[in-house]
Short mmCIF file of C-alpha atoms in Angstrom, two decimals:
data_model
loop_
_atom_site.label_atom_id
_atom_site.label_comp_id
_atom_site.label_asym_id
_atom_site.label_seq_id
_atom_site.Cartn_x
_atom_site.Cartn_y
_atom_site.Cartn_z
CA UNK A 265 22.02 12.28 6.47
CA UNK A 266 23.87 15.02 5.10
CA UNK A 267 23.71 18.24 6.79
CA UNK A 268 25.57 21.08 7.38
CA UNK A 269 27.39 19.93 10.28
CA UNK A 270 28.33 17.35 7.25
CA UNK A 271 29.61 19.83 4.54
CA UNK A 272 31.58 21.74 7.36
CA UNK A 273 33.22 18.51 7.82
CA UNK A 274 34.13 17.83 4.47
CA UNK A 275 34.86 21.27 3.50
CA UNK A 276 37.81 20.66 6.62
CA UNK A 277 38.77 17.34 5.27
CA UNK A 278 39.06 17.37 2.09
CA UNK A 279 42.48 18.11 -0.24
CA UNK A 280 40.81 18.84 -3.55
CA UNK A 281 42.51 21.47 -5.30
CA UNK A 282 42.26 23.74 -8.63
CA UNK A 283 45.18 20.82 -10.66
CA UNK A 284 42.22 17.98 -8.76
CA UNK A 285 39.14 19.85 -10.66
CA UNK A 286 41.05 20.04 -13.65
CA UNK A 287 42.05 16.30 -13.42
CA UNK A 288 38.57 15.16 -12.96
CA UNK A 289 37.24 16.92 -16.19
CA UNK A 290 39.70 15.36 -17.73
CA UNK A 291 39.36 11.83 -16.87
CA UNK A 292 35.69 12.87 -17.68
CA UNK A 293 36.14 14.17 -20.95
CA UNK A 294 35.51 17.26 -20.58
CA UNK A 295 38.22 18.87 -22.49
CA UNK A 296 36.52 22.45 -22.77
CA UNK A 297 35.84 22.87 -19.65
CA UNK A 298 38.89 21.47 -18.52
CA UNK A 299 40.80 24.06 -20.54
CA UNK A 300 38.59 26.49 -19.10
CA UNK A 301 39.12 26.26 -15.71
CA UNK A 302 42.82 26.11 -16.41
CA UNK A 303 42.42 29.56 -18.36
CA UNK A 304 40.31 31.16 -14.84
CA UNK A 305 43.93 29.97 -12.89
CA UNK A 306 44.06 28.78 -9.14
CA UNK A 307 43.64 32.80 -7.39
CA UNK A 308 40.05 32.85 -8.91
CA UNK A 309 39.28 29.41 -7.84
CA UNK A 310 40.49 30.49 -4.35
CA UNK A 311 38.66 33.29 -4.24
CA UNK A 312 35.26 32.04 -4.90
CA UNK A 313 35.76 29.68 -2.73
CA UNK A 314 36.61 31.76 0.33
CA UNK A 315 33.69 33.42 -0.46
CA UNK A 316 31.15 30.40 -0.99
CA UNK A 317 29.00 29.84 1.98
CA UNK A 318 29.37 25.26 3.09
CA UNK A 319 26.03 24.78 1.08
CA UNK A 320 27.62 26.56 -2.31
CA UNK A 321 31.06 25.25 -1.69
CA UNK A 322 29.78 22.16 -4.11
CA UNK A 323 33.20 21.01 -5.56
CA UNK A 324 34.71 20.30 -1.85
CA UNK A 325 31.48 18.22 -1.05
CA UNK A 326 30.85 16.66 -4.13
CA UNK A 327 35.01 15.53 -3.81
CA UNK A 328 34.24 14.09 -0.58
CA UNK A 329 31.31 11.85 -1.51
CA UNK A 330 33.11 10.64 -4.57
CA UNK A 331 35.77 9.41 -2.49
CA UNK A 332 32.94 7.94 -0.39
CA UNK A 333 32.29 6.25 -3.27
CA UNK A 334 35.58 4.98 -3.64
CA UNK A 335 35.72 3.23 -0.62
CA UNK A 336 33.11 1.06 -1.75
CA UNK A 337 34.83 0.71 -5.33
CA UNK A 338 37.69 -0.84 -3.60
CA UNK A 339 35.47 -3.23 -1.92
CA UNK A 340 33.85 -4.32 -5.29
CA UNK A 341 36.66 -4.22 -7.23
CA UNK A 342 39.23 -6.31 -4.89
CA UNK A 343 36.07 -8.60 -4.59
CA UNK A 344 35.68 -9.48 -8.14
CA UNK A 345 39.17 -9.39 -9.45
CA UNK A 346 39.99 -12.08 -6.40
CA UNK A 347 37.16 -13.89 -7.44
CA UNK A 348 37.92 -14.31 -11.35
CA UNK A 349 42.12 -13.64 -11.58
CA UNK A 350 43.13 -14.39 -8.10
CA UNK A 351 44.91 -11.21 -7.44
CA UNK A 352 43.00 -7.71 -6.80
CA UNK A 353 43.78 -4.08 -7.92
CA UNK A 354 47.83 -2.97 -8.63
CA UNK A 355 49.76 -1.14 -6.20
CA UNK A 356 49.37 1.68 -8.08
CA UNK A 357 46.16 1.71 -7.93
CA UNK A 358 45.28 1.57 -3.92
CA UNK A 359 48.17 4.83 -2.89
CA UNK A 360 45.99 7.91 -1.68
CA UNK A 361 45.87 9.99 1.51
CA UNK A 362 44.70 8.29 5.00
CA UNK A 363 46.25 4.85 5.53
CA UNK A 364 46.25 2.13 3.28
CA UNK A 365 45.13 -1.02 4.44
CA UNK A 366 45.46 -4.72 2.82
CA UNK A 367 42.57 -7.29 1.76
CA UNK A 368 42.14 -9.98 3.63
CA UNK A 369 41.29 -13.23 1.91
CA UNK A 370 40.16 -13.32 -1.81
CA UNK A 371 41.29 -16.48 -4.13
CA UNK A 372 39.65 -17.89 -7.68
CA UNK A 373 36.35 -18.65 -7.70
CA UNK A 374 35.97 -22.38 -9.40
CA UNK A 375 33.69 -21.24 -11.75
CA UNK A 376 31.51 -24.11 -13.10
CA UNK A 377 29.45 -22.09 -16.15
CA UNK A 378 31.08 -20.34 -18.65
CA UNK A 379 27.98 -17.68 -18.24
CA UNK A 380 28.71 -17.16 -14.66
CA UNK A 381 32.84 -17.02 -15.33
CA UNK A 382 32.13 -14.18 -17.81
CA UNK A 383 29.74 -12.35 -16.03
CA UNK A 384 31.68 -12.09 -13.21
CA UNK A 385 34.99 -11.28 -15.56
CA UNK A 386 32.95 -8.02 -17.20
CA UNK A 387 31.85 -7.12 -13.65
CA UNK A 388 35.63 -7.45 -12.60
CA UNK A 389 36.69 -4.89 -15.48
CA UNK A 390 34.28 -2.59 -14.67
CA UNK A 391 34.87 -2.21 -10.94
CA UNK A 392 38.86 -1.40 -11.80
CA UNK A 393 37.59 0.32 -14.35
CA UNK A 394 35.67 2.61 -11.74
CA UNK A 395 38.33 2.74 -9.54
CA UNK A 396 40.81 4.19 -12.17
CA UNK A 397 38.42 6.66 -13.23
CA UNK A 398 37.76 8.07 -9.75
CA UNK A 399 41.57 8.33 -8.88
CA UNK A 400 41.91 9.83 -11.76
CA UNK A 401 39.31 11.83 -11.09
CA UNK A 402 39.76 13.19 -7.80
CA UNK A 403 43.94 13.23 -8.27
CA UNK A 404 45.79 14.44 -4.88
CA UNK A 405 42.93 14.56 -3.02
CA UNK A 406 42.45 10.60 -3.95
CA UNK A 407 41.95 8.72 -0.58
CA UNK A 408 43.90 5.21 -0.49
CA UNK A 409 42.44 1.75 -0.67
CA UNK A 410 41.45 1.11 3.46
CA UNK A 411 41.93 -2.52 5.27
CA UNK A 412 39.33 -4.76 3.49
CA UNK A 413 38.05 -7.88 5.13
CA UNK A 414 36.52 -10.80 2.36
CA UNK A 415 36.45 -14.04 5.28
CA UNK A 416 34.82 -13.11 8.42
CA UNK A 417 32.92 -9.87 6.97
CA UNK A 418 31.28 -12.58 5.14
CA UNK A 419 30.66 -15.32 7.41
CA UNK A 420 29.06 -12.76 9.51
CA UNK A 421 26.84 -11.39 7.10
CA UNK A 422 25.40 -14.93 6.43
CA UNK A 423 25.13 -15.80 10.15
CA UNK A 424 23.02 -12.70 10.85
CA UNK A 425 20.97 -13.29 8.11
CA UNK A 426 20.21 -17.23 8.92
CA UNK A 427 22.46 -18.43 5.39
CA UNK A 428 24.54 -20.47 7.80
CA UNK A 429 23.93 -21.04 11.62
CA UNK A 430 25.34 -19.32 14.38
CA UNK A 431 28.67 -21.41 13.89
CA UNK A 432 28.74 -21.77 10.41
CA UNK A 433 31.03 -20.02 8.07
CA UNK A 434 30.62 -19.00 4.89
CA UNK A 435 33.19 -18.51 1.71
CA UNK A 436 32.08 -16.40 -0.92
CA UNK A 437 35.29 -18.52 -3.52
CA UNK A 438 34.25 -21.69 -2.78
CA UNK A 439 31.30 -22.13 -5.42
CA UNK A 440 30.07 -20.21 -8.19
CA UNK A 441 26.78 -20.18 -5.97
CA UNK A 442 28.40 -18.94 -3.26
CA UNK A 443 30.10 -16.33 -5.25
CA UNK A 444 26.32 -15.14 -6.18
CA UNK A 445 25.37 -14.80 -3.09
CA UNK A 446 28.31 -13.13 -2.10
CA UNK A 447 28.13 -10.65 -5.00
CA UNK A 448 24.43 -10.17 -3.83
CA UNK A 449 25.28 -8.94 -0.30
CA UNK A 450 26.61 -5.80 -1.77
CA UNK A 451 25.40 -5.17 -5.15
CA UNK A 452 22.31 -3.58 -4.43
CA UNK A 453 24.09 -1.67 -1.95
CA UNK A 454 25.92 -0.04 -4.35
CA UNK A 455 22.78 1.43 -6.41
CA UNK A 456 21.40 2.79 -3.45
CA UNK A 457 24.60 4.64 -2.29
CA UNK A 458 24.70 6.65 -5.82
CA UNK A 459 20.92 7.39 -5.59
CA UNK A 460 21.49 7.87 -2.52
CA UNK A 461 24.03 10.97 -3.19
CA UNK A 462 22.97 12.24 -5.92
CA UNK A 463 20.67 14.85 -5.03
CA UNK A 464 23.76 15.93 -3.09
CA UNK A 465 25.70 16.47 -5.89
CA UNK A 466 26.18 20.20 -7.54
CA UNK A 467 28.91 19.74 -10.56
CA UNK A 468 26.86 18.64 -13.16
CA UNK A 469 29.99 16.86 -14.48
CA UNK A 470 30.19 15.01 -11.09
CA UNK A 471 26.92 14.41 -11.12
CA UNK A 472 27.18 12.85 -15.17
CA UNK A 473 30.04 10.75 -13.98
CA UNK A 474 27.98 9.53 -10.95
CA UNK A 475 24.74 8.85 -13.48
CA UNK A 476 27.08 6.77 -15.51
CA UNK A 477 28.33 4.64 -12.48
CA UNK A 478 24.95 3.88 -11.07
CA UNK A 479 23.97 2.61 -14.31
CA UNK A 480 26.73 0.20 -14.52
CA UNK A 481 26.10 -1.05 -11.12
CA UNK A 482 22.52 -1.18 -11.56
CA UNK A 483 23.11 -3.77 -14.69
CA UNK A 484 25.61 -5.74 -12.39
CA UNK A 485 23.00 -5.98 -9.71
CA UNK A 486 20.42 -6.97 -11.99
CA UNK A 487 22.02 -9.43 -13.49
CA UNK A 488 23.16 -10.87 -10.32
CA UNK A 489 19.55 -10.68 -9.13
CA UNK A 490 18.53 -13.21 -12.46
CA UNK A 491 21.53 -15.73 -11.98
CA UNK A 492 20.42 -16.39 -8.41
CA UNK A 493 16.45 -16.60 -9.37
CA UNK A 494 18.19 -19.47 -12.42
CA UNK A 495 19.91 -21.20 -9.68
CA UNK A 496 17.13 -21.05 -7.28
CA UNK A 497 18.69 -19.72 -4.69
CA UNK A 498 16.04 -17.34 -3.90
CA UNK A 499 15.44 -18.22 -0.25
CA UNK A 500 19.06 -17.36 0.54
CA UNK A 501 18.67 -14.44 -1.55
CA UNK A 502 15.76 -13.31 0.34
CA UNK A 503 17.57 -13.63 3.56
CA UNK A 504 20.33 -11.58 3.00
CA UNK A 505 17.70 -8.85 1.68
CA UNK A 506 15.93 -9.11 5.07
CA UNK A 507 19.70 -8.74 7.10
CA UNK A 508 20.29 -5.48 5.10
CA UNK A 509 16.94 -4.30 6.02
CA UNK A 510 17.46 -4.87 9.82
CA UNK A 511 20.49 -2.64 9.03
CA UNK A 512 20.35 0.21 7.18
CA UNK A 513 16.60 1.75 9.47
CA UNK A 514 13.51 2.04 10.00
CA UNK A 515 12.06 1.36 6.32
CA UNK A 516 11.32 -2.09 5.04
CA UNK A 517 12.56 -1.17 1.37
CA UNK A 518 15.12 -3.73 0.70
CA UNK A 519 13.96 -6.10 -1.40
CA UNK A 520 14.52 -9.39 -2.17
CA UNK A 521 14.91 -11.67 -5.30
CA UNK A 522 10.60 -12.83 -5.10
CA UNK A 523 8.23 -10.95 -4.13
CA UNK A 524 5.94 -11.83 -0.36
CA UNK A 525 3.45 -14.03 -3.06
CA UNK A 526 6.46 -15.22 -4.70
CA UNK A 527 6.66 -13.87 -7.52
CA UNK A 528 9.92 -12.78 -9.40
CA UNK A 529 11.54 -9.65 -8.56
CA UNK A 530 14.37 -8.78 -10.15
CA UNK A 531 14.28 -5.08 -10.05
CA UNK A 532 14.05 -3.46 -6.75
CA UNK A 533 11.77 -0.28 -6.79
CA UNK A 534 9.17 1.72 -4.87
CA UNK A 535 5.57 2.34 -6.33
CA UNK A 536 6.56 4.58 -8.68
CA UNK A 537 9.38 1.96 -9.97
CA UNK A 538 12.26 4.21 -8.71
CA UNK A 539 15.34 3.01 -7.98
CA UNK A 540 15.53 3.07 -3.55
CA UNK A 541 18.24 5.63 -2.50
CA UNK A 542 20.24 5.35 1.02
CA UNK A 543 21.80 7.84 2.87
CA UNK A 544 25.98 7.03 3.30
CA UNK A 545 25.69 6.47 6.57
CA UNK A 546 23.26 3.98 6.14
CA UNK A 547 25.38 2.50 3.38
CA UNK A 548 28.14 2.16 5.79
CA UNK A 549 25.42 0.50 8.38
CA UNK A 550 25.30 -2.36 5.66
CA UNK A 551 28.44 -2.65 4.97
CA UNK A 552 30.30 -1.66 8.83
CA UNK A 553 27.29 -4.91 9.36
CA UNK A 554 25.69 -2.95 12.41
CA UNK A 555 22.56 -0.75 12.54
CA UNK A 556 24.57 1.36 15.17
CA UNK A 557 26.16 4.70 14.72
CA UNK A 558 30.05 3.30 14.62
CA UNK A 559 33.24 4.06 12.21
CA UNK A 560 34.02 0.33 11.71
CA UNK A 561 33.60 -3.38 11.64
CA UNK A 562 32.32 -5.66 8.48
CA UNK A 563 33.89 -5.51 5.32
CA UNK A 564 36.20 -2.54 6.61
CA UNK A 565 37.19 -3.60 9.65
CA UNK A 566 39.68 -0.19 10.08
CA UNK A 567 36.69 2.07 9.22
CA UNK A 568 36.71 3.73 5.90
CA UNK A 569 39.16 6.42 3.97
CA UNK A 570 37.64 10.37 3.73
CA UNK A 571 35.52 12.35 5.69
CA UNK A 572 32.10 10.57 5.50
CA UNK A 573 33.16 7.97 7.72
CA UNK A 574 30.77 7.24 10.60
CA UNK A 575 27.27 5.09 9.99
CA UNK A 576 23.85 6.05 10.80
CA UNK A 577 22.17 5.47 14.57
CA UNK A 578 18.80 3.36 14.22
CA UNK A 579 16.51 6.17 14.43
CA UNK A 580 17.76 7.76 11.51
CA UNK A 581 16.24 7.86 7.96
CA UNK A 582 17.32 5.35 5.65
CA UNK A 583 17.04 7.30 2.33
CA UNK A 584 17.69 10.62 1.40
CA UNK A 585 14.88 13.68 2.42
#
């Protein structure tokens, strides 16, 4: 959850800067205001925010969940681009403050549709696409790409959640049904972790630029969510739904790719057919693979780059108050 204790934190941590505002509104197009802020100059940015309590201090928090949200861009992006051209995101793309870290594993999926190949080729694009905007966005006070782990993150994702056995391994490249499920282990993730934060968000221009991310991810999800129900996998699918669950708290929101009766569920919502929202550090439960408050393990086995770094205990709430 964030508190205050939180926004302290980040307030301490984070290296955004009057040239890192201006460099976000424009990578958002937001050439007036960008010109604006220039026009004010750094001493009145300084000022007001020496004399901004934490909870008004909105541009050093909403800084430090975007580059929350960058750690998990780096995790889809290296993913996808792996999966469809081999190689992930350019050196240029992965520099940043707190250390860099390499990907582990990755190679061409052997794609067996052209549907699958081209979904998975759009979804590529759009996670470096997501990346570059964000860097851009956030400018010095970009955090680097941390150690990423795509082999035994994944084999024990789909050991806890009864894909494989206890000694069975599991490689998202092998198959183009493997590289669904794979996909599926995050996807949904990522929806949740920008509902999730935005009611955290001040900047309306953040909070725009977030908007327009979930939506992408949302379509990637959801179409994800339909190639598995045409493949049948849905009893996999369902699985690794039930794993996050066990994960993320005490709520039994994560849904699966059927409903209990069967039926098919390809959009994940609550009664009022809202999008579910989690907390970061019950995103980084799902994706550190524990339901314990730690700073590491799963996909980044080195913990992740920023200040919101440490995952939820299992007492705490899984969605945002």
């Amino acid at each position: 959850m964030f508190d205050k204790r939180f926004i302290h934190h980040a307030i301490d941590r984070s290296a955004e800067n009057a040239l890192d505002r201006r460099r976000f509104f424009a990578a958002a197009g937001v050439a007036g205001a960008s010109a604006g802020i220039a026009a004010l100059g750094s001493s009145v940015l300084t000022t007001d925010r020496a004399a901004a309590t934490p909870e008004e201090d909105g541009a050093v928090s909403d800084a430090a969940i975007l580059n929350f949200a960058l750690n998990l861009e780096y995790l889809e992006a290296e993913f996808y681009l792996r999966a469809v051209f081999g190689a992930g995101l350019a050196d240029s793309m992965i520099t940043g403050i707190d250390p860099q870290g390499p990907v582990i594993g990755g190679k061409k999926v052997p794609f067996k549709t052209a549907a699958i190949r081209g979904i998975a080729t759009e979804i590529a694009n759009d996670e470096r696409a997501h990346v570059a905007f964000l860097r851009s966005a956030l400018g010095g006070a970009t955090v680097s790409r941390p150690k990423i782990d795509l082999v035994s993150s994944f084999t024990a994702a789909a050991r806890a959640s009864g894909v494989v056995g206890p000694t069975g391994t599991f490689d998202p490249f092998a198959s183009e049904e493997n590289f669904l499920l794979g996909a599926y282990i995050f996807e949904d993730v990522g929806v949740t972790a920008y509902k999730g934060a935005a009611p955290l968000i001040t900047s309306k221009t953040y909070l725009s630029a977030a908007a327009g991310i979930l939506a992408v991810e949302a379509y990637h999800a959801g179409i994800i969510r339909s190639k598995l129900s045409d493949k049948g996998l849905q009893v996999p699918a369902n699985k690794i739904s039930d794993a996050r669950d066990s994960l993320d708290g005490p709520t039994d929101d994560d849904q699966g790719v059927t409903t209990r009766s069967g039926a098919v569920n390809l959009v994940p919502t609550d009664s009022n057919s809202l999008a579910y929202g989690r907390t970061a550090e019950r995103v980084l439960n799902v994706v550190f693979l524990n339901p314990n408050q730690i700073d590491k393990g799963g996909f980044f086995p080195d913990g992740v780059n920023g200040s919101i770094v440490s995952s939820g205990n299992p007492g705490s709430a899984t969605g945002p108050a």
